[in-house]
mmCIF file of C-alpha atoms in Angstrom:
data_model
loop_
_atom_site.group_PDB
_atom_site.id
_atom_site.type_symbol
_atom_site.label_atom_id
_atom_site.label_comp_id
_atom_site.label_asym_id
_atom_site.label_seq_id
_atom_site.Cartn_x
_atom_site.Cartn_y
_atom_site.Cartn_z
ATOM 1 C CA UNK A 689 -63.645 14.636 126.758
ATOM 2 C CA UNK A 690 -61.969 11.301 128.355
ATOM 3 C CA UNK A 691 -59.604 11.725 130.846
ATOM 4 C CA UNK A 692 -55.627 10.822 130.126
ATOM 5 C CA UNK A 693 -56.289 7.228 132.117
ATOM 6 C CA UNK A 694 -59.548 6.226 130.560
ATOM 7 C CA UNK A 695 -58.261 7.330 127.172
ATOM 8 C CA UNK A 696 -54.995 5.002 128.307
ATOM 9 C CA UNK A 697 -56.956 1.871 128.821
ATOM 10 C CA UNK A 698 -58.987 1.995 126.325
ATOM 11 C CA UNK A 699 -56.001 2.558 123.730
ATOM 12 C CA UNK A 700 -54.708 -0.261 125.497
ATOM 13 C CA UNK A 701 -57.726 -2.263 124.894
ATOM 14 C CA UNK A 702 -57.327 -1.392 121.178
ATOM 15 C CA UNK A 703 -53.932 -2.469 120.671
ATOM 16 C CA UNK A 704 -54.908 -6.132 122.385
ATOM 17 C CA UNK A 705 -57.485 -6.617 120.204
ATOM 18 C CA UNK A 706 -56.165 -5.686 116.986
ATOM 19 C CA UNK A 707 -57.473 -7.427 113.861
ATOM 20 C CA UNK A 708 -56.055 -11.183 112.598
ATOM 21 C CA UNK A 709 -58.829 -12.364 110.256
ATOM 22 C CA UNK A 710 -56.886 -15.039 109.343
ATOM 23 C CA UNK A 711 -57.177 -16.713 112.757
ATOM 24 C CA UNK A 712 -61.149 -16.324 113.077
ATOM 25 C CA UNK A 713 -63.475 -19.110 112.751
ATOM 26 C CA UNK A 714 -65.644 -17.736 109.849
ATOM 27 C CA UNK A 715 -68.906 -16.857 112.280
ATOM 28 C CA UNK A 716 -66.206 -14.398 113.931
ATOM 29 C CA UNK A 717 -64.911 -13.060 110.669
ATOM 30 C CA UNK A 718 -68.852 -12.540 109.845
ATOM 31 C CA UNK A 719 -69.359 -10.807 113.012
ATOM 32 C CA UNK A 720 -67.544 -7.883 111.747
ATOM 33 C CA UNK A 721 -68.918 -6.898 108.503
ATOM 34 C CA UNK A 722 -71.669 -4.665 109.862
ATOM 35 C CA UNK A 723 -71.878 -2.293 106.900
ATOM 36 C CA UNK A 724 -75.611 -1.651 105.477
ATOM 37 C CA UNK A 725 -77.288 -0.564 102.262
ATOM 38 C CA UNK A 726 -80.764 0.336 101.697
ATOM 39 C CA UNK A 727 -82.472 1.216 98.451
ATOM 40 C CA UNK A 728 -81.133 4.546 97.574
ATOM 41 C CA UNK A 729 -82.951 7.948 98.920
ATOM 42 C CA UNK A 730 -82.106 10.085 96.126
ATOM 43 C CA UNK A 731 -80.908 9.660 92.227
ATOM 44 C CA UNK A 732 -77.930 8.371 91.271
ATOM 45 C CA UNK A 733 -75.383 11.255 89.673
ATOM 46 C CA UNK A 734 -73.550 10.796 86.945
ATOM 47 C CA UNK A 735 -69.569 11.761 87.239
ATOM 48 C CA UNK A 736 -68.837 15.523 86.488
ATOM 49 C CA UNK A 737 -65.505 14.191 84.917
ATOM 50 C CA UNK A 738 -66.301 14.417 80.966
ATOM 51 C CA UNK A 739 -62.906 13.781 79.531
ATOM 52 C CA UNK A 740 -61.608 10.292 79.195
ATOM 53 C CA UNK A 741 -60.494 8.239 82.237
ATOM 54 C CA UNK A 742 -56.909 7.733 82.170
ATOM 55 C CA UNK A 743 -55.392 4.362 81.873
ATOM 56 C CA UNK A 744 -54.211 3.853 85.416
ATOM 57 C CA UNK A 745 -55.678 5.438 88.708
ATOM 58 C CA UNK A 746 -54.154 5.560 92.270
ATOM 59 C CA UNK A 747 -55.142 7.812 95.366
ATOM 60 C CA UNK A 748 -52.808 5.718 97.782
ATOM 61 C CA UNK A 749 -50.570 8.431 98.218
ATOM 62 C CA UNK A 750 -53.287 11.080 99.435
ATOM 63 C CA UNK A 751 -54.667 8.495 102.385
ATOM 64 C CA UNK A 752 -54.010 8.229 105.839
ATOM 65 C CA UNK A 753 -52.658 5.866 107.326
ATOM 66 C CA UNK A 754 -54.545 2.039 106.901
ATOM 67 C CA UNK A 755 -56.635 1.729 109.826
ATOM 68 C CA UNK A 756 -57.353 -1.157 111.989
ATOM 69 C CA UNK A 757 -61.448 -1.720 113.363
ATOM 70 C CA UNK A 758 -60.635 -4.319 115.493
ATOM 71 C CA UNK A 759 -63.306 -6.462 117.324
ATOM 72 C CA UNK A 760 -65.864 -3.425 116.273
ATOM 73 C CA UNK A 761 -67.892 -3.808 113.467
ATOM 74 C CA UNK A 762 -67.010 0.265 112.826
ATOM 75 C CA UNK A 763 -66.200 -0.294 108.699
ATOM 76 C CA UNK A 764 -69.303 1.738 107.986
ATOM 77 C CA UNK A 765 -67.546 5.113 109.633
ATOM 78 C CA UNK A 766 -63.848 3.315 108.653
ATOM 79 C CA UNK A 767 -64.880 3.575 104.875
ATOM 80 C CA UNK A 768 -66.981 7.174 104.989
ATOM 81 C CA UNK A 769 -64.036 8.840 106.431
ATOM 82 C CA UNK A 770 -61.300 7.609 104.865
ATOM 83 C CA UNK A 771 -62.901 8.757 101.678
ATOM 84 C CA UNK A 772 -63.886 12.015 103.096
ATOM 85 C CA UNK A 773 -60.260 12.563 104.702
ATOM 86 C CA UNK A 774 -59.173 11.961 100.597
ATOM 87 C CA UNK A 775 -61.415 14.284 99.681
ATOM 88 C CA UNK A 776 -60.649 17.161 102.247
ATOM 89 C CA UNK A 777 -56.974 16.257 100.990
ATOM 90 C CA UNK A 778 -57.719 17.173 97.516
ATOM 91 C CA UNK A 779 -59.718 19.814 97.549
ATOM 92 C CA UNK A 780 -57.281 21.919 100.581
ATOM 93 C CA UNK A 781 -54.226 20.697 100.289
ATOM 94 C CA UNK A 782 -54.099 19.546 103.562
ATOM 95 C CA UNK A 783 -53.747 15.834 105.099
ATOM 96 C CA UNK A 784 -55.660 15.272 108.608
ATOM 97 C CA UNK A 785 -56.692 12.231 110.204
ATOM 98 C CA UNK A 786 -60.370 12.459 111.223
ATOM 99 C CA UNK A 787 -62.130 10.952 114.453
ATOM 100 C CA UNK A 788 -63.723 7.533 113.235
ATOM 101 C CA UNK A 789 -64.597 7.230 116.728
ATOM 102 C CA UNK A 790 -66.552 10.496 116.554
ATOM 103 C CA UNK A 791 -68.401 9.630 113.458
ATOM 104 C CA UNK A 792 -69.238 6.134 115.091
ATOM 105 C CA UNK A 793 -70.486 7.664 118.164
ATOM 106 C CA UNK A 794 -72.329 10.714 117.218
ATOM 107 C CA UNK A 795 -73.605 8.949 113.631
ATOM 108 C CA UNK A 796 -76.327 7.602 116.123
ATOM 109 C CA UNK A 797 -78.467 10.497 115.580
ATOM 110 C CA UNK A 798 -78.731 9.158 111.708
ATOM 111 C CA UNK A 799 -79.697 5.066 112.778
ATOM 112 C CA UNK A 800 -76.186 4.131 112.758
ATOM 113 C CA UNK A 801 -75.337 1.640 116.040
ATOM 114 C CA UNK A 802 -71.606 2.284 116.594
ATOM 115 C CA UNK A 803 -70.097 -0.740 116.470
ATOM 116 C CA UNK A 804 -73.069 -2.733 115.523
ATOM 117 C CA UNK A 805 -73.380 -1.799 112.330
ATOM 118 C CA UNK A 806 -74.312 1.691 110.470
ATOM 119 C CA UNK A 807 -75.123 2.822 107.174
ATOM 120 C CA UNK A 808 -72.178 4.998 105.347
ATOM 121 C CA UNK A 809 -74.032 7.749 103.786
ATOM 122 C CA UNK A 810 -75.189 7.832 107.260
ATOM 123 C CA UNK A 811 -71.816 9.282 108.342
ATOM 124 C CA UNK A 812 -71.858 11.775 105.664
ATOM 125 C CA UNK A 813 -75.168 12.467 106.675
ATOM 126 C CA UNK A 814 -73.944 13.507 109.992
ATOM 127 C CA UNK A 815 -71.039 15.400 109.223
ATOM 128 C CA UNK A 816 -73.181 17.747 107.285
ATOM 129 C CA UNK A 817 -75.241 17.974 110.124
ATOM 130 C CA UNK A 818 -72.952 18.460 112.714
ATOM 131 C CA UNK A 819 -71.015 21.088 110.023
ATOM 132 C CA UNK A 820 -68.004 19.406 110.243
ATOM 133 C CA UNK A 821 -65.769 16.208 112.117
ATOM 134 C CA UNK A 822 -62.874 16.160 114.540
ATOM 135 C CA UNK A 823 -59.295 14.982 114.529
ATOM 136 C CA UNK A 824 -58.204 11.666 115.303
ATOM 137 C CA UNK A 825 -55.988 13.650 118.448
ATOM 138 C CA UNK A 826 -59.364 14.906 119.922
ATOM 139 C CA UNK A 827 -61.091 11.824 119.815
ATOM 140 C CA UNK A 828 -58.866 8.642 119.281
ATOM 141 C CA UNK A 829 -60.556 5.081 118.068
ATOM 142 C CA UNK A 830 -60.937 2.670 120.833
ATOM 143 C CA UNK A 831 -62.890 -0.052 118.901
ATOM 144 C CA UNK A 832 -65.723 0.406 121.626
ATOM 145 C CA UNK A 833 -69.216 2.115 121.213
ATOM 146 C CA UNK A 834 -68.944 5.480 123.392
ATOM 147 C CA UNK A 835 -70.993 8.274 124.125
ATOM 148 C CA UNK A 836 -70.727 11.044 121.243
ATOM 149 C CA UNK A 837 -68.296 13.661 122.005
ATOM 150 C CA UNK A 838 -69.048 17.163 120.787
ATOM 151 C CA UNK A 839 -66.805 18.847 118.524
ATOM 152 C CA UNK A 840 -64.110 20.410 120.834
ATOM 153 C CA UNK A 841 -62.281 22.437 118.461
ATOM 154 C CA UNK A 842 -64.296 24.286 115.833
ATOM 155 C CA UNK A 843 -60.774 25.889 114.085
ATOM 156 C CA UNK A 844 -59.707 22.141 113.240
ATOM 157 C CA UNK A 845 -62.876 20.281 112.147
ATOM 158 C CA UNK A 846 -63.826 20.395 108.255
ATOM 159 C CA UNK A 847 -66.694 20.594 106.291
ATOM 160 C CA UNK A 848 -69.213 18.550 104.162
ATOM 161 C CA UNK A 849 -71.274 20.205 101.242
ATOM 162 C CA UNK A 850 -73.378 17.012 100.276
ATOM 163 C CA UNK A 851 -73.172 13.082 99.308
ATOM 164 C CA UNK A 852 -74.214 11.716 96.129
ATOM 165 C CA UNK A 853 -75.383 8.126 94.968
ATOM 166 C CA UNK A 854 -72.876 6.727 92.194
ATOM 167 C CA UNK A 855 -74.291 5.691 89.566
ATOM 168 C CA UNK A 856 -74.121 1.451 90.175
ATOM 169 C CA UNK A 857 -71.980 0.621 87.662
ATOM 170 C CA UNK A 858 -68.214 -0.591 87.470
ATOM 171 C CA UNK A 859 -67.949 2.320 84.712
ATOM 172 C CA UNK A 860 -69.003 5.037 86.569
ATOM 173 C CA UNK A 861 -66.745 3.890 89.143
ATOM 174 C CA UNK A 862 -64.491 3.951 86.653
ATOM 175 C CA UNK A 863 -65.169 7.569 85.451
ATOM 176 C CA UNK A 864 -65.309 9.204 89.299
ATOM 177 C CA UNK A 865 -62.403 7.588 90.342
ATOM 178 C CA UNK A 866 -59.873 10.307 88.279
ATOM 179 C CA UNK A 867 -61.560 12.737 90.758
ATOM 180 C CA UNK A 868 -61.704 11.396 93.859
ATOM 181 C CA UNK A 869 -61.987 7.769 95.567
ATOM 182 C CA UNK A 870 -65.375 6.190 96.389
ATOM 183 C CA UNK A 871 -67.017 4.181 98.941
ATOM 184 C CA UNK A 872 -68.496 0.575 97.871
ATOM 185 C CA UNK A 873 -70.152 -2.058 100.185
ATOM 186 C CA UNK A 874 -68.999 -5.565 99.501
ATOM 187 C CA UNK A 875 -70.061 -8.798 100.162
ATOM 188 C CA UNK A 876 -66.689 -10.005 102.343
ATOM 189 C CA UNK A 877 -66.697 -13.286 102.022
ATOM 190 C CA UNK A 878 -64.287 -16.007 102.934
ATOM 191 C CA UNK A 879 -61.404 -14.858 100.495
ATOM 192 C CA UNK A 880 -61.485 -11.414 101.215
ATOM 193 C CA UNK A 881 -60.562 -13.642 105.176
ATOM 194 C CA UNK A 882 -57.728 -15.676 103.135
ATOM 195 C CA UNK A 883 -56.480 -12.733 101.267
ATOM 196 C CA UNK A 884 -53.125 -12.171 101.291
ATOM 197 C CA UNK A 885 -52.089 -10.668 97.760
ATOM 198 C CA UNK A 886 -52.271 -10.478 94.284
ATOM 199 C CA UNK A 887 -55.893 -10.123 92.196
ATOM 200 C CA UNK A 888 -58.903 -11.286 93.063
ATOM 201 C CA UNK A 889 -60.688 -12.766 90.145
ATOM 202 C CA UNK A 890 -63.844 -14.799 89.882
ATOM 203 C CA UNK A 891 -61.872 -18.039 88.537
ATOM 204 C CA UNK A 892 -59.999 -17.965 91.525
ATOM 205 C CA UNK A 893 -63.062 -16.740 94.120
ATOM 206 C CA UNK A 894 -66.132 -18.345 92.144
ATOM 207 C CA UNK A 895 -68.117 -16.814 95.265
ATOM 208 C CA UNK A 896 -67.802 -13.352 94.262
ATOM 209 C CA UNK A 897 -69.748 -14.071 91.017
ATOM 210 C CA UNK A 898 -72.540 -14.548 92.923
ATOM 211 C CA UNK A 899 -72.177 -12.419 96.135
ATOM 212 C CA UNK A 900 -74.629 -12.798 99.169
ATOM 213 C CA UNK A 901 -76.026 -9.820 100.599
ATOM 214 C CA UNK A 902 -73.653 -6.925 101.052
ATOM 215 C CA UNK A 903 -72.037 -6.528 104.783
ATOM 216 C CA UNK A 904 -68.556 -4.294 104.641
ATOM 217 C CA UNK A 905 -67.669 -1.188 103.770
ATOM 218 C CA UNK A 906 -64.690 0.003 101.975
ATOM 219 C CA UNK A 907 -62.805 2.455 99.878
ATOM 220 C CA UNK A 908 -61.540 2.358 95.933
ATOM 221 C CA UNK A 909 -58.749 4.053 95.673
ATOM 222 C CA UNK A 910 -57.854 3.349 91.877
ATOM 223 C CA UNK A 911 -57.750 1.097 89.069
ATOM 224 C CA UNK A 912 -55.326 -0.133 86.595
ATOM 225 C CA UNK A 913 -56.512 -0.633 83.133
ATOM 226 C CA UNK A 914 -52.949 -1.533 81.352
ATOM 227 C CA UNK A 915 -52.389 -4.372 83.387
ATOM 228 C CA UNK A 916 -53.105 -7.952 81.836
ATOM 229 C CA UNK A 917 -56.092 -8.766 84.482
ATOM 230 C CA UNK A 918 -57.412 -4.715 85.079
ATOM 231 C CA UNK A 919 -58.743 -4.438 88.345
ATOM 232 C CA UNK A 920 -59.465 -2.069 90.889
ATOM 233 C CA UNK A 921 -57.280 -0.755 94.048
ATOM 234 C CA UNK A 922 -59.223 -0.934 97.367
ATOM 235 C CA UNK A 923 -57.995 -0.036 100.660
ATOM 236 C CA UNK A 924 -59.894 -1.967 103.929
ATOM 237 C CA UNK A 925 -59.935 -1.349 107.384
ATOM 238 C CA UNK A 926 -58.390 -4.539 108.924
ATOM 239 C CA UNK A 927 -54.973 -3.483 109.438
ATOM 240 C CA UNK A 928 -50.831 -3.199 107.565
ATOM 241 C CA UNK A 929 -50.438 -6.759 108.470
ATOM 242 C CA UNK A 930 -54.026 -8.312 106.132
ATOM 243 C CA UNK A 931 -53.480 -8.053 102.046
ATOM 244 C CA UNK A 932 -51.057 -6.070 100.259
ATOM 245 C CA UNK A 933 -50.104 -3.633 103.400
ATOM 246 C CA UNK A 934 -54.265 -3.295 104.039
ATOM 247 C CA UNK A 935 -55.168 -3.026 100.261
ATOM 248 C CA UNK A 936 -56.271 -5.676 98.267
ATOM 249 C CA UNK A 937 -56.981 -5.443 94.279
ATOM 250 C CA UNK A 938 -60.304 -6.818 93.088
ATOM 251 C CA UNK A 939 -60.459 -7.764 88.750
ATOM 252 C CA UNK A 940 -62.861 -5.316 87.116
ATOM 253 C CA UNK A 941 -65.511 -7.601 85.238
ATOM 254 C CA UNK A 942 -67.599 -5.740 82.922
ATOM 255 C CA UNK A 943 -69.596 -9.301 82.577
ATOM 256 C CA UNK A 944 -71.011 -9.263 86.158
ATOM 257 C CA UNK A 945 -73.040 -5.882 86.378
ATOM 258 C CA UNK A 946 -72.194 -5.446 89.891
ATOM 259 C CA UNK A 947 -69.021 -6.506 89.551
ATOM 260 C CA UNK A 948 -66.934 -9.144 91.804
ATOM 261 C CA UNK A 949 -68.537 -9.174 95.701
ATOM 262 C CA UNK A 950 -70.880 -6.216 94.372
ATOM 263 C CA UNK A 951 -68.699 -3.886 94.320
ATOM 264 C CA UNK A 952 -70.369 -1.624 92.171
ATOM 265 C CA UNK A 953 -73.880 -2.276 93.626
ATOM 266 C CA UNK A 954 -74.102 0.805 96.105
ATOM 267 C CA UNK A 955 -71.460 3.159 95.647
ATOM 268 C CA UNK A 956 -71.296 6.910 97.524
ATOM 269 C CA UNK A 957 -69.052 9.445 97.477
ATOM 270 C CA UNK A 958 -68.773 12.856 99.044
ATOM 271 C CA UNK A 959 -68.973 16.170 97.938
ATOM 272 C CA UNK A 960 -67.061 19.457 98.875
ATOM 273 C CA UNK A 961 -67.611 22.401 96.230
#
């Protein structure tokens, strides 16, 4: 474990180098998005829900606090355990704020590079192995690749029972999303950098029609069907002060397979019986 000083400066670090995307040159913005997808290691699974999805969606109020990656290309872990914190949430009762900096660091044993880059289901991957994650308190982010540090308190870490491929569709988004959130990879692209609120659609963002390869991972939260442009609810990792209070809402376009920056293209999400 870090001593109190180390862990000092590098909080300190942290704080100076907190996240403003909108003051990057778009090479720096680029630098960040580290997220990767692979072609997918097991079959997609269908949702278990097998009643209607209702009209409107929104897991906001189960999630920790927005976190900020700063100058750490860390939105592979980010993503994975925000969803996995949401889904701990729902299935105990009970609200804790996992290590990211953990999963980062000891995710290393599955490919992933800490804050150059890692795969998500990577993270979940890990967590299984490692039967469990720590809190935040026991391992605070830092926004720097560290050495892993072993689970410290066994009564306070969770569990993982598996991870499962979603099937790559906005509509089975759609259908898992009354159960739990899910983690996408998108193709951030320079107006997810501009973004600062309302919907993202492709008349107004012509580039997510036609994404480039997917770099970031994030998490959908929801989705509102009732409103007059229905889109999906998706929280990031850049911070309170970037989007709508570190959300953004993307349209749901059932003409583009994959959906607006791919959205739907890879989509995980874990699993606790």
């Amino acid at each position: 474990m870090m001593g109190m000083y180390a862990l000092f400066v590098l909080a300190s670090f942290y704080v100076a180098n907190a996240l403003n995307v909108s003051n990057m040159t778009y090479s720096e913005f680029k630098e960040l998005q580290k997220t990767r997808v692979s072609p997918p290691t097991k079959p997609y699974t269908s949702s278990p829900n097998k009643t209607n999805s209702p009209p409107v969606v929104d897991w906001r109020y189960i999630m920790t606090p927005i976190k900020d990656q700063a100058q750490c290309g860390s939105c592979y872990a980010e993503s994975s355990v925000a969803t996995y914190e949401a889904m701990w949430t729902i299935h105990t009762g009970r609200k804790h704020n996992f290590s990211v900096q953990q999963a980062m660091d000891c995710s290393t044993t599955q490919g992933n590079e800490g804050c150059n880059g890692g795969w998500m289901h990577s993270v979940y991957d890990w967590i299984i192995t490692n039967e469990g994650i720590e809190l935040n308190s026991e391992d605070p982010y830092v926004a720097i690749t560290a050495n892993c540090t072993p689970s410290l308190n066994k009564t306070q870490i969770a569990f993982l029972d598996n991870w499962v491929y979603v099937k790559p569709t906005q509509k089975d988004i759609i259908s898992w999303l009354p159960l739990q959130p899910v983690t996408v990879a998108v193709a951030a692209d320079g107006c997810w950098q501009e973004y600062t609120s309302g919907i993202v659609t492709g008349k107004k963002c012509p580039s997510s029609l036609d994404p480039p390869e997917l770099d970031h991972g994030v998490v959908v939260v929801g989705y509102d069907l009732t409103h007059k442009i229905p889109h999906f609810t998706v929280r990031n990792s850049w911070g309170t002060g970037w989007g709508e209070d570190g959300y953004i809402r993307i349209a749901i376009n059932f003409t583009h397979d994959k959906g607006l920056f791919g959205i739907a293209s890879q989509p995980t999400a874990p699993l606790i019986q």
